[in-house]
Coordinates of C-alpha atoms in Angstrom, one line a residue:
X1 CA -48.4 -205.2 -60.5
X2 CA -51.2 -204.6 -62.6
X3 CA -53.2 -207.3 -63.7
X4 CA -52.2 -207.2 -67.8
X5 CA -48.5 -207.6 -66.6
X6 CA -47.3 -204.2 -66.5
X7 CA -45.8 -202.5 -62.9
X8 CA -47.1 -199.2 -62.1
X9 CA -45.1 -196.5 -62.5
X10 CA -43.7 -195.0 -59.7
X11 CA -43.2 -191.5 -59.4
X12 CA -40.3 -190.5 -61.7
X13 CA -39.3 -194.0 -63.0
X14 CA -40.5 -195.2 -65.9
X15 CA -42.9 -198.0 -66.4
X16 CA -41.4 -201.4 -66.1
X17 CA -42.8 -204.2 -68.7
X18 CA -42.9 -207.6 -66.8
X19 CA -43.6 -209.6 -69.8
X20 CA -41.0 -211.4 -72.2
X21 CA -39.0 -209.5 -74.6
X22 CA -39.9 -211.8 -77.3
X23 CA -43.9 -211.2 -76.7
X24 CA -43.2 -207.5 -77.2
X25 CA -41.1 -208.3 -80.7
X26 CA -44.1 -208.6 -84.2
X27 CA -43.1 -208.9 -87.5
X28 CA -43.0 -205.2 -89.6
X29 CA -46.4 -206.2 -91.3
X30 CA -47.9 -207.3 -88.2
X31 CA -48.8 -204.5 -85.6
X32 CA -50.2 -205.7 -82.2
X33 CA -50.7 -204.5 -78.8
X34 CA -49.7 -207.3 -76.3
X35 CA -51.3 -205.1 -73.2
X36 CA -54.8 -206.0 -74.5
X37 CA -56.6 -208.4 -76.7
X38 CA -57.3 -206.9 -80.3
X39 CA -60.5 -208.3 -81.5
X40 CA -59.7 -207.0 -85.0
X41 CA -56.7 -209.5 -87.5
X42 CA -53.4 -208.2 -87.9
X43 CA -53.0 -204.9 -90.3
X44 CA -53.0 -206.4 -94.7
X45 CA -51.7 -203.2 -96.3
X46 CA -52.2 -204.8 -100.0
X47 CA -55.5 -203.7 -100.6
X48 CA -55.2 -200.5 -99.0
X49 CA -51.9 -199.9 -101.3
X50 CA -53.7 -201.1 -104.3
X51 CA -56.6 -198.4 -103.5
X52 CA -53.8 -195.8 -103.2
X53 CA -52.2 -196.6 -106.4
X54 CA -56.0 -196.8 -108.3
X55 CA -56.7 -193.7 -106.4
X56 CA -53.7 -191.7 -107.7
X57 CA -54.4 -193.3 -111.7
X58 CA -58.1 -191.6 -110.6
X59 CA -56.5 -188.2 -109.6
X60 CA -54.7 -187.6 -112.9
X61 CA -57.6 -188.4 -114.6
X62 CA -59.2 -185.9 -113.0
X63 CA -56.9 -183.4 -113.3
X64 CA -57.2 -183.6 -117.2
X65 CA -60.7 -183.2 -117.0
X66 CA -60.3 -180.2 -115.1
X67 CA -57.5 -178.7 -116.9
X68 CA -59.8 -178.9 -120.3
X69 CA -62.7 -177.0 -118.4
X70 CA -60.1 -174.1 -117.6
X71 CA -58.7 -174.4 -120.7
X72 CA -61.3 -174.4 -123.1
X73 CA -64.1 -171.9 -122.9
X74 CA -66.5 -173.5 -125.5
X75 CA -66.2 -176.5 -123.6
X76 CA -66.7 -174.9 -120.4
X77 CA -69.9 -173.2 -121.6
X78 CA -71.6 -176.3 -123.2
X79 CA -70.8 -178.6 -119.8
X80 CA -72.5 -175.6 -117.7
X81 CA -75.4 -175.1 -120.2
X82 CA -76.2 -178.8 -120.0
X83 CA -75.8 -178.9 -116.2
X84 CA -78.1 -175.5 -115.9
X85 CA -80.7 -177.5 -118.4
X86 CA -80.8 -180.7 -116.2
X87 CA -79.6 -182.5 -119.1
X88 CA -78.1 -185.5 -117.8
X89 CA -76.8 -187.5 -120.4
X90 CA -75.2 -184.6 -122.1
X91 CA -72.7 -183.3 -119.0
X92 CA -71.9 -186.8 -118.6
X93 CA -70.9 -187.2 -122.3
X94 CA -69.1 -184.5 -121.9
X95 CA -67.2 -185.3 -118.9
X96 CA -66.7 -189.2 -119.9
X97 CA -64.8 -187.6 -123.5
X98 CA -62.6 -185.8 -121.3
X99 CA -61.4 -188.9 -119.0
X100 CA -60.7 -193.0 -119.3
X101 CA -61.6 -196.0 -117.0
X102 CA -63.6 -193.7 -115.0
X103 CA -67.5 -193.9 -114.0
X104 CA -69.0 -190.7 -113.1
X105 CA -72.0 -189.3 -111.2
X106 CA -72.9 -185.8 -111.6
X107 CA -75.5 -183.6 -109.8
X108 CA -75.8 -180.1 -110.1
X109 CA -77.7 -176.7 -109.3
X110 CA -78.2 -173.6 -110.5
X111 CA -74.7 -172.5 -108.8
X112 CA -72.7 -175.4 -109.4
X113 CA -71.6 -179.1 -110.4
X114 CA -70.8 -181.6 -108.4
X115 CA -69.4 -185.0 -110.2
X116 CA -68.2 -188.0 -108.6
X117 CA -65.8 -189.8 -110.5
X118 CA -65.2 -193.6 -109.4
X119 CA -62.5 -196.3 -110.1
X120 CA -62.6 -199.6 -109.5
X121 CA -59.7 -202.5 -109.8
X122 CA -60.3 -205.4 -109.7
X123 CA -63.8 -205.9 -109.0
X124 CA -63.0 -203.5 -105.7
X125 CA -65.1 -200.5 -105.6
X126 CA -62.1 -198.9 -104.4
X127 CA -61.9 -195.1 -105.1
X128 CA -64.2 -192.5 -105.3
X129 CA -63.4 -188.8 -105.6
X130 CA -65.8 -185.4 -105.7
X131 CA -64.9 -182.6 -107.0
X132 CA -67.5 -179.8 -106.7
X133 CA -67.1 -177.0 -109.4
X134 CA -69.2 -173.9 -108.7
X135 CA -70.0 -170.9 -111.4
X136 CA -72.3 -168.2 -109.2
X137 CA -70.8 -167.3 -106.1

């Protein structure tokens, strides 16, 4: 027997738990491995749900940000001339009127944009998406 309670297995039988059934039994929040001391607490799914659902509130948002810039040429040509001019302020004015409840970060180059649009709930810098939008190959 090893020493965390488990017999070896033997060739072609199957591995034989010496320890109470009841140990092996956690609740369906609660996953723990009894063979070994977990230094880290049992798994809170909350938060990381909450994230998800802020996360998927950020994603349409997103979505009709980028569904202007494909569908409206002007405003596809001013967000690239800013971007190309370094002007700052001006993409993100332009980005911010196309999308709510969402902070953004933008950097670009000569070839491309890359914004970072955040969420947060809650005071929990949760989410954070970037999308990278290029315009020379």
């Amino acid at each position: 027997m090893k020493r965390n309670g488990t017999k070896r297995a033997q060739k072609g039988k199957p591995l034989i738990h010496s320890k109470p059934q009841s140990l092996m039994m956690q609740s369906k929040r609660e996953c723990r491995s009894w063979s070994r001391p977990d230094p880290y607490p049992p798994v809170q799914s909350d938060t990381f749900s909450t994230s998800a659902t802020t996360s998927l509130v950020l994603i349409e948002q997103i979505g009709k940000f980028l569904a202007h810039v494909r569908d409206s040429k002007p405003y596809a040509a001013q967000l690239m001339d800013a971007a190309q001019r370094g002007n700052t302020p001006e993409v993100e004015r332009l980005i911010l009127s196309q999308v709510q409840q969402v902070k953004v970060e933008p950097a670009f180059t000569p070839d491309a944009i890359r914004i970072t649009f955040k969420r947060s709930r809650n005071d929990l810098q949760c989410c954070k998406v970037d999308v990278l939008l290029q315009w020379n190959p």
